[in-house]
Short mmCIF file of N, CA and C in Angstrom, two decimals:
data_model
loop_
_atom_site.label_atom_id
_atom_site.label_comp_id
_atom_site.label_asym_id
_atom_site.label_seq_id
_atom_site.Cartn_x
_atom_site.Cartn_y
_atom_site.Cartn_z
N THR K 1 0.84 -1.19 0.01
CA THR K 1 -0.01 -0.02 0.04
C THR K 1 0.87 1.27 -0.05
N HIS K 2 2.00 1.24 0.56
CA HIS K 2 2.89 2.37 0.70
C HIS K 2 3.22 2.82 -0.68
N VAL K 3 3.19 2.02 -1.68
CA VAL K 3 3.59 2.49 -3.14
C VAL K 3 2.63 3.49 -3.54
N VAL K 4 1.28 3.35 -3.23
CA VAL K 4 0.32 4.26 -3.78
C VAL K 4 -0.19 5.25 -2.71
N LEU K 5 0.34 5.15 -1.55
CA LEU K 5 -0.08 6.00 -0.39
C LEU K 5 -0.27 7.50 -0.77
N PRO K 6 0.77 8.16 -1.37
CA PRO K 6 0.67 9.50 -1.76
C PRO K 6 -0.64 9.81 -2.65
N PHE K 7 -1.02 9.03 -3.53
CA PHE K 7 -2.04 9.12 -4.39
C PHE K 7 -3.35 9.01 -3.46
N LEU K 8 -3.27 7.98 -2.68
CA LEU K 8 -4.53 7.75 -1.76
C LEU K 8 -4.79 9.00 -0.84
N LEU K 9 -3.75 9.53 -0.26
CA LEU K 9 -3.78 10.59 0.67
C LEU K 9 -4.31 11.87 -0.13
N ALA K 10 -3.95 12.07 -1.39
CA ALA K 10 -4.43 13.12 -2.24
C ALA K 10 -5.81 12.93 -2.61
N ALA K 11 -6.18 11.75 -2.84
CA ALA K 11 -7.49 11.52 -3.50
C ALA K 11 -8.55 11.40 -2.34
N LEU K 12 -8.14 10.92 -1.15
CA LEU K 12 -9.09 10.77 -0.07
C LEU K 12 -8.71 11.60 1.13
N PRO K 13 -9.08 12.80 1.17
CA PRO K 13 -8.74 13.70 2.32
C PRO K 13 -9.04 13.33 3.76
N ASN K 14 -9.89 12.33 3.90
CA ASN K 14 -10.29 11.90 5.22
C ASN K 14 -9.61 10.58 5.58
N LEU K 15 -8.68 10.07 4.69
CA LEU K 15 -8.09 8.82 4.92
C LEU K 15 -7.02 8.90 6.05
N THR K 16 -7.06 7.93 6.93
CA THR K 16 -5.96 7.78 7.91
C THR K 16 -5.45 6.38 7.69
N TYR K 17 -4.15 6.27 7.81
CA TYR K 17 -3.43 5.11 7.39
C TYR K 17 -2.54 4.65 8.52
N ILE K 18 -2.62 3.27 8.74
CA ILE K 18 -1.72 2.67 9.75
C ILE K 18 -0.79 1.88 8.99
N HIS K 19 0.56 2.19 9.11
CA HIS K 19 1.56 1.51 8.49
C HIS K 19 2.36 0.65 9.47
N VAL K 20 2.29 -0.68 9.31
CA VAL K 20 2.94 -1.59 10.28
C VAL K 20 4.37 -1.78 9.82
N ILE K 21 5.24 -1.57 10.81
CA ILE K 21 6.70 -1.69 10.51
C ILE K 21 7.28 -2.90 11.30
N ARG K 22 8.22 -3.64 10.65
CA ARG K 22 8.78 -4.65 11.28
C ARG K 22 10.33 -4.38 11.11
N HIS K 23 11.10 -4.82 12.16
CA HIS K 23 12.58 -4.51 12.11
C HIS K 23 13.20 -4.79 10.75
N GLY K 24 13.86 -3.85 10.22
CA GLY K 24 14.38 -3.87 8.88
C GLY K 24 15.43 -5.17 8.66
N VAL K 25 16.18 -5.42 9.71
CA VAL K 25 17.06 -6.56 9.56
C VAL K 25 16.25 -7.89 9.61
N ASP K 26 15.31 -8.02 10.34
CA ASP K 26 14.35 -9.18 10.33
C ASP K 26 13.79 -9.32 8.89
N MET K 27 13.36 -8.30 8.34
CA MET K 27 12.86 -8.23 6.96
C MET K 27 14.01 -8.62 5.89
N ALA K 28 15.24 -8.35 6.11
CA ALA K 28 16.33 -8.56 5.26
C ALA K 28 16.59 -10.18 5.23
N PHE K 29 16.35 -10.82 6.41
CA PHE K 29 16.53 -12.28 6.37
C PHE K 29 15.21 -13.07 6.10
N SER K 30 14.21 -12.33 5.67
CA SER K 30 13.03 -13.09 5.30
C SER K 30 13.24 -13.73 3.93
N SER K 31 12.70 -14.89 3.58
CA SER K 31 12.77 -15.42 2.24
C SER K 31 11.96 -14.69 1.31
N ASN K 32 10.92 -13.94 1.74
CA ASN K 32 10.16 -13.06 0.82
C ASN K 32 10.78 -11.81 0.55
N GLN K 33 11.42 -11.62 -0.72
CA GLN K 33 12.02 -10.34 -1.10
C GLN K 33 11.32 -9.81 -2.38
N THR K 34 10.05 -10.09 -2.49
CA THR K 34 9.35 -9.54 -3.60
C THR K 34 9.31 -8.07 -3.68
N GLN K 35 9.06 -7.31 -2.55
CA GLN K 35 8.90 -5.90 -2.52
C GLN K 35 10.32 -5.30 -3.08
N LEU K 36 11.41 -5.90 -2.68
CA LEU K 36 12.72 -5.43 -3.15
C LEU K 36 12.86 -5.56 -4.64
N GLN K 37 12.46 -6.76 -5.01
CA GLN K 37 12.62 -7.03 -6.54
C GLN K 37 11.72 -6.09 -7.46
N LEU K 38 10.37 -5.97 -6.91
CA LEU K 38 9.50 -5.10 -7.69
C LEU K 38 9.73 -3.63 -7.59
N TRP K 39 10.12 -3.11 -6.35
CA TRP K 39 10.14 -1.69 -6.07
C TRP K 39 11.37 -1.05 -5.66
N GLY K 40 12.47 -1.94 -5.59
CA GLY K 40 13.69 -1.49 -5.02
C GLY K 40 14.26 -0.22 -5.64
N GLN K 41 14.42 -0.21 -6.93
CA GLN K 41 14.99 0.76 -7.75
C GLN K 41 13.98 1.94 -7.83
N ALA K 42 12.65 1.77 -7.81
CA ALA K 42 11.69 2.88 -7.97
C ALA K 42 11.80 3.64 -6.70
N PHE K 43 12.09 3.23 -5.48
CA PHE K 43 12.16 3.86 -4.24
C PHE K 43 13.55 4.23 -3.79
N GLY K 44 14.33 4.57 -4.85
CA GLY K 44 15.69 5.14 -4.41
C GLY K 44 16.75 4.23 -3.86
N ASN K 45 16.34 2.91 -3.94
CA ASN K 45 17.39 1.82 -3.39
C ASN K 45 18.31 1.55 -4.58
N ASN K 46 19.25 2.35 -4.76
CA ASN K 46 20.30 2.09 -5.87
C ASN K 46 21.54 1.44 -5.23
N SER K 47 21.28 0.65 -4.28
CA SER K 47 22.46 0.08 -3.46
C SER K 47 23.23 -0.81 -4.47
N LEU K 48 24.50 -0.60 -4.44
CA LEU K 48 25.33 -1.42 -5.27
C LEU K 48 25.87 -2.67 -4.45
N GLU K 49 25.40 -2.86 -3.34
CA GLU K 49 25.78 -4.03 -2.56
C GLU K 49 25.63 -5.40 -3.24
N ASP K 50 26.58 -6.10 -3.20
CA ASP K 50 26.33 -7.53 -3.75
C ASP K 50 25.52 -8.48 -2.90
N ASP K 51 25.60 -8.16 -1.66
CA ASP K 51 25.04 -9.18 -0.61
C ASP K 51 23.49 -8.75 -0.61
N PRO K 52 22.69 -9.77 -0.93
CA PRO K 52 21.21 -9.58 -0.91
C PRO K 52 20.60 -9.02 0.39
N PHE K 53 21.18 -9.39 1.46
CA PHE K 53 20.78 -9.02 2.86
C PHE K 53 20.98 -7.37 2.93
N HIS K 54 22.16 -7.03 2.47
CA HIS K 54 22.29 -5.48 2.46
C HIS K 54 21.49 -4.74 1.56
N ARG K 55 21.22 -5.26 0.47
CA ARG K 55 20.26 -4.64 -0.55
C ARG K 55 18.86 -4.57 0.15
N SER K 56 18.41 -5.61 0.79
CA SER K 56 17.22 -5.63 1.47
C SER K 56 17.12 -4.62 2.48
N VAL K 57 18.13 -4.51 3.34
CA VAL K 57 18.07 -3.61 4.41
C VAL K 57 18.10 -2.15 3.85
N SER K 58 18.77 -1.82 2.86
CA SER K 58 18.82 -0.53 2.22
C SER K 58 17.44 -0.21 1.57
N TYR K 59 16.73 -1.13 1.06
CA TYR K 59 15.42 -0.92 0.51
C TYR K 59 14.48 -0.57 1.56
N TRP K 60 14.52 -1.46 2.71
CA TRP K 60 13.66 -1.14 3.85
C TRP K 60 13.88 0.26 4.40
N CYS K 61 15.19 0.63 4.49
CA CYS K 61 15.51 1.94 5.02
C CYS K 61 14.94 3.10 4.12
N CYS K 62 15.21 2.94 2.86
CA CYS K 62 14.70 3.93 1.78
C CYS K 62 13.12 4.00 1.89
N THR K 63 12.42 2.88 1.97
CA THR K 63 10.96 2.98 2.14
C THR K 63 10.59 3.61 3.35
N HIS K 64 11.23 3.35 4.42
CA HIS K 64 10.68 3.87 5.78
C HIS K 64 11.17 5.40 6.00
N ARG K 65 12.27 5.75 5.37
CA ARG K 65 12.58 7.13 5.34
C ARG K 65 11.46 7.96 4.54
N ARG K 66 11.05 7.27 3.55
CA ARG K 66 9.78 7.85 2.75
C ARG K 66 8.53 7.97 3.60
N MET K 67 8.32 6.90 4.37
CA MET K 67 7.07 6.88 5.18
C MET K 67 7.10 7.81 6.19
N VAL K 68 8.31 8.14 6.82
CA VAL K 68 8.42 9.13 7.87
C VAL K 68 8.24 10.54 7.10
N GLU K 69 8.72 10.68 6.06
CA GLU K 69 8.46 11.94 5.29
C GLU K 69 7.04 12.26 5.01
N LEU K 70 6.33 11.10 4.53
CA LEU K 70 4.99 11.27 4.21
C LEU K 70 4.14 11.66 5.44
N SER K 71 4.52 10.97 6.58
CA SER K 71 3.97 11.24 7.86
C SER K 71 4.10 12.74 8.30
N ARG K 72 5.26 13.27 7.97
CA ARG K 72 5.63 14.68 8.36
C ARG K 72 4.65 15.52 7.47
N LEU K 73 4.53 15.22 6.19
CA LEU K 73 3.90 16.01 5.21
C LEU K 73 2.36 15.94 5.44
N HIS K 74 1.90 14.89 6.09
CA HIS K 74 0.41 14.66 6.32
C HIS K 74 0.21 14.37 7.82
N PRO K 75 0.46 15.39 8.72
CA PRO K 75 0.27 15.21 10.05
C PRO K 75 -1.07 14.74 10.52
N GLY K 76 -1.03 13.65 11.40
CA GLY K 76 -2.31 13.14 11.90
C GLY K 76 -2.95 12.14 11.03
N ARG K 77 -2.41 11.88 9.85
CA ARG K 77 -3.06 11.00 8.92
C ARG K 77 -2.34 9.62 8.69
N ILE K 78 -1.19 9.54 9.11
CA ILE K 78 -0.31 8.26 9.14
C ILE K 78 0.12 7.87 10.37
N TYR K 79 -0.07 6.66 10.84
CA TYR K 79 0.37 6.07 12.18
C TYR K 79 1.33 5.02 11.83
N LEU K 80 2.65 5.22 12.41
CA LEU K 80 3.70 4.20 12.17
C LEU K 80 3.72 3.34 13.30
N LEU K 81 3.34 2.02 13.03
CA LEU K 81 3.12 1.12 14.10
C LEU K 81 4.19 -0.01 13.99
N ARG K 82 5.05 -0.14 14.99
CA ARG K 82 6.06 -1.08 15.09
C ARG K 82 5.31 -2.42 15.42
N LEU K 83 5.52 -3.41 14.58
CA LEU K 83 4.87 -4.75 14.84
C LEU K 83 5.19 -5.30 16.21
N GLU K 84 6.36 -4.96 16.76
CA GLU K 84 6.72 -5.48 18.04
C GLU K 84 5.91 -4.90 19.08
N SER K 85 5.35 -3.68 18.93
CA SER K 85 4.64 -3.08 19.96
C SER K 85 3.31 -3.85 20.17
N LEU K 86 2.83 -4.67 19.22
CA LEU K 86 1.69 -5.30 19.39
C LEU K 86 1.76 -6.28 20.55
N PHE K 87 2.88 -6.57 20.93
CA PHE K 87 3.17 -7.69 21.99
C PHE K 87 3.78 -7.02 23.31
N GLU K 88 3.85 -5.72 23.30
CA GLU K 88 4.36 -5.08 24.47
C GLU K 88 3.31 -4.50 25.40
N SER K 89 2.89 -3.32 25.33
CA SER K 89 1.73 -2.76 26.12
C SER K 89 0.56 -2.55 25.29
N GLN K 90 -0.26 -3.60 25.18
CA GLN K 90 -1.52 -3.59 24.38
C GLN K 90 -2.50 -2.59 24.82
N SER K 91 -2.55 -2.23 26.01
CA SER K 91 -3.43 -1.24 26.62
C SER K 91 -3.09 0.16 26.10
N ASP K 92 -1.81 0.48 26.14
CA ASP K 92 -1.36 1.73 25.74
C ASP K 92 -1.47 1.82 24.18
N LEU K 93 -1.11 0.75 23.46
CA LEU K 93 -1.25 0.77 22.05
C LEU K 93 -2.72 0.99 21.67
N ALA K 94 -3.62 0.20 22.37
CA ALA K 94 -5.05 0.34 21.97
C ALA K 94 -5.54 1.82 22.21
N LYS K 95 -5.07 2.50 23.32
CA LYS K 95 -5.43 3.84 23.48
C LYS K 95 -4.89 4.79 22.39
N ASP K 96 -3.62 4.55 22.03
CA ASP K 96 -2.95 5.33 21.03
C ASP K 96 -3.71 5.28 19.71
N LEU K 97 -4.04 4.06 19.26
CA LEU K 97 -4.72 3.82 18.03
C LEU K 97 -6.07 4.44 18.05
N SER K 98 -6.81 4.28 19.16
CA SER K 98 -8.17 4.79 19.25
C SER K 98 -8.11 6.25 19.17
N GLU K 99 -7.10 6.99 19.74
CA GLU K 99 -6.96 8.44 19.68
C GLU K 99 -6.60 8.81 18.20
N PHE K 100 -5.62 8.03 17.67
CA PHE K 100 -5.28 8.37 16.25
C PHE K 100 -6.49 8.28 15.35
N LEU K 101 -7.37 7.29 15.50
CA LEU K 101 -8.50 7.13 14.64
C LEU K 101 -9.70 8.13 15.14
N ASN K 102 -9.46 8.89 16.22
CA ASN K 102 -10.44 9.81 16.69
C ASN K 102 -11.65 9.09 17.14
N ARG K 103 -11.42 7.87 17.69
CA ARG K 103 -12.51 7.00 18.16
C ARG K 103 -12.15 6.40 19.45
N PRO K 104 -12.15 7.23 20.54
CA PRO K 104 -11.73 6.74 21.92
C PRO K 104 -12.50 5.65 22.43
N GLU K 105 -13.74 5.64 21.98
CA GLU K 105 -14.73 4.45 22.33
C GLU K 105 -14.28 3.13 21.93
N LEU K 106 -13.38 3.06 20.99
CA LEU K 106 -12.79 1.85 20.49
C LEU K 106 -11.76 1.21 21.31
N ALA K 107 -11.11 1.87 22.29
CA ALA K 107 -9.99 1.34 22.97
C ALA K 107 -10.08 -0.02 23.47
N THR K 108 -11.36 -0.18 24.31
CA THR K 108 -11.51 -1.49 24.89
C THR K 108 -11.60 -2.63 23.81
N HIS K 109 -12.17 -2.41 22.72
CA HIS K 109 -12.35 -3.35 21.64
C HIS K 109 -11.00 -3.59 20.87
N LEU K 110 -10.21 -2.43 20.80
CA LEU K 110 -8.84 -2.71 20.15
C LEU K 110 -7.98 -3.44 21.15
N GLU K 111 -8.05 -3.26 22.34
CA GLU K 111 -7.30 -4.02 23.36
C GLU K 111 -7.56 -5.40 23.25
N GLN K 112 -8.88 -5.79 23.11
CA GLN K 112 -9.22 -7.19 23.12
C GLN K 112 -8.81 -7.83 21.69
N ALA K 113 -8.80 -7.05 20.71
CA ALA K 113 -8.42 -7.63 19.39
C ALA K 113 -6.91 -7.80 19.42
N LEU K 114 -6.27 -6.94 19.97
CA LEU K 114 -4.63 -6.90 20.03
C LEU K 114 -4.24 -8.11 20.90
N SER K 115 -5.05 -8.36 21.93
CA SER K 115 -4.57 -9.61 22.92
C SER K 115 -4.84 -10.95 22.09
N GLU K 116 -5.56 -10.94 20.91
CA GLU K 116 -5.66 -12.20 20.24
C GLU K 116 -4.74 -12.51 19.15
N ILE K 117 -3.86 -11.43 18.89
CA ILE K 117 -2.78 -11.54 17.82
C ILE K 117 -1.67 -12.40 18.34
N GLU K 118 -1.31 -13.35 17.55
CA GLU K 118 -0.19 -14.36 17.97
C GLU K 118 1.15 -13.75 17.50
N ARG K 119 2.14 -13.88 18.36
CA ARG K 119 3.50 -13.37 18.03
C ARG K 119 4.02 -14.28 17.00
N PRO K 120 4.63 -13.64 15.82
CA PRO K 120 5.13 -14.43 14.84
C PRO K 120 6.47 -15.23 15.48
N THR K 121 6.65 -16.39 15.11
CA THR K 121 7.82 -17.10 15.52
C THR K 121 9.18 -16.48 14.90
N THR K 122 9.07 -15.75 13.81
CA THR K 122 10.17 -15.22 13.17
C THR K 122 10.53 -13.84 13.65
N LEU K 123 9.77 -13.34 14.67
CA LEU K 123 10.06 -12.04 15.19
C LEU K 123 11.41 -12.11 15.94
N GLY K 124 12.38 -11.23 15.53
CA GLY K 124 13.60 -11.32 16.06
C GLY K 124 14.67 -12.25 15.46
N ARG K 125 14.25 -12.64 14.21
CA ARG K 125 15.02 -13.75 13.63
C ARG K 125 16.49 -13.30 13.45
N HIS K 126 16.67 -11.88 13.22
CA HIS K 126 18.00 -11.38 12.96
C HIS K 126 19.02 -11.72 14.10
N LYS K 127 18.56 -11.99 15.29
CA LYS K 127 19.28 -12.23 16.39
C LYS K 127 20.13 -13.54 16.35
N THR K 128 19.57 -14.32 15.50
CA THR K 128 20.17 -15.80 15.30
C THR K 128 21.11 -15.89 14.04
N LYS K 129 21.17 -14.70 13.34
CA LYS K 129 21.93 -14.73 12.13
C LYS K 129 23.31 -13.84 12.26
N GLU K 130 24.01 -14.07 11.31
CA GLU K 130 25.35 -13.29 11.15
C GLU K 130 25.02 -11.77 11.22
N THR K 131 25.76 -11.09 12.02
CA THR K 131 25.71 -9.69 12.14
C THR K 131 26.08 -8.89 10.75
N LEU K 132 25.15 -8.15 10.26
CA LEU K 132 25.49 -7.31 8.97
C LEU K 132 26.22 -6.07 9.42
N SER K 133 27.06 -5.63 8.57
CA SER K 133 27.67 -4.31 8.81
C SER K 133 26.92 -3.29 8.10
N LEU K 134 26.24 -2.43 8.78
CA LEU K 134 25.31 -1.44 8.20
C LEU K 134 25.93 -0.10 7.95
N SER K 135 25.53 0.69 7.01
CA SER K 135 25.92 1.96 6.80
C SER K 135 25.46 2.83 7.96
N GLN K 136 26.10 3.91 8.22
CA GLN K 136 25.65 4.82 9.30
C GLN K 136 24.25 5.37 9.08
N GLU K 137 23.99 5.72 7.82
CA GLU K 137 22.68 6.16 7.45
C GLU K 137 21.54 5.20 7.65
N ASN K 138 21.73 3.87 7.34
CA ASN K 138 20.81 2.82 7.57
C ASN K 138 20.72 2.44 9.02
N ARG K 139 21.78 2.57 9.81
CA ARG K 139 21.62 2.30 11.27
C ARG K 139 20.80 3.48 12.04
N ALA K 140 21.06 4.66 11.47
CA ALA K 140 20.31 5.79 11.97
C ALA K 140 18.90 5.69 11.66
N THR K 141 18.56 5.04 10.49
CA THR K 141 17.18 4.95 10.14
C THR K 141 16.47 3.93 11.03
N LEU K 142 17.08 2.83 11.23
CA LEU K 142 16.64 1.78 12.17
C LEU K 142 16.41 2.31 13.55
N GLU K 143 17.42 3.13 14.05
CA GLU K 143 17.21 3.65 15.47
C GLU K 143 16.19 4.69 15.54
N SER K 144 16.02 5.44 14.52
CA SER K 144 14.94 6.51 14.48
C SER K 144 13.47 5.90 14.61
N LEU K 145 13.37 4.65 14.19
CA LEU K 145 12.15 3.97 14.25
C LEU K 145 12.03 3.05 15.49
N GLY K 146 13.01 3.10 16.30
CA GLY K 146 13.01 2.40 17.56
C GLY K 146 13.69 0.97 17.64
N TYR K 147 14.44 0.77 16.59
CA TYR K 147 15.14 -0.56 16.58
C TYR K 147 16.59 -0.37 16.75
N SER K 148 17.11 -1.29 17.42
CA SER K 148 18.58 -1.36 17.68
C SER K 148 19.21 -2.58 16.89
N TYR K 149 20.44 -2.49 16.56
CA TYR K 149 21.09 -3.49 15.74
C TYR K 149 22.63 -3.35 15.96
N PRO K 150 23.33 -4.43 16.30
CA PRO K 150 22.82 -5.65 16.69
C PRO K 150 22.45 -5.76 18.07
#
């Protein structure tokens, strides 16, 4: 959806968008690299890295720098949701989401729904893999979104 998000935001002035983010290095170690293959060059990922993991992290960082910029350009319309936060403080997250949606009465229902989400077994998979040497810019992008590495 992030590919067409600028067009959706322009066409639908009341649209609010929740963008789920997962640790970029976790994504690099996923076997599903379809987004990188389809959209990598279109979104500024001109990484000359030979290593597919580094290319994947670079794509993730380019994409998420773009999402942060879109969020800045459209205040109050884009919520960047770290996947990991679904398994941390569900009550706080439910409250934040209901406020973002301007529907505080949904907080209890959201908390119940969040409690039913199963934690993916691959969450944190990067911790079991060889440590990648990341550029300072990509490391800063990860950190700006609440992720540490390694």
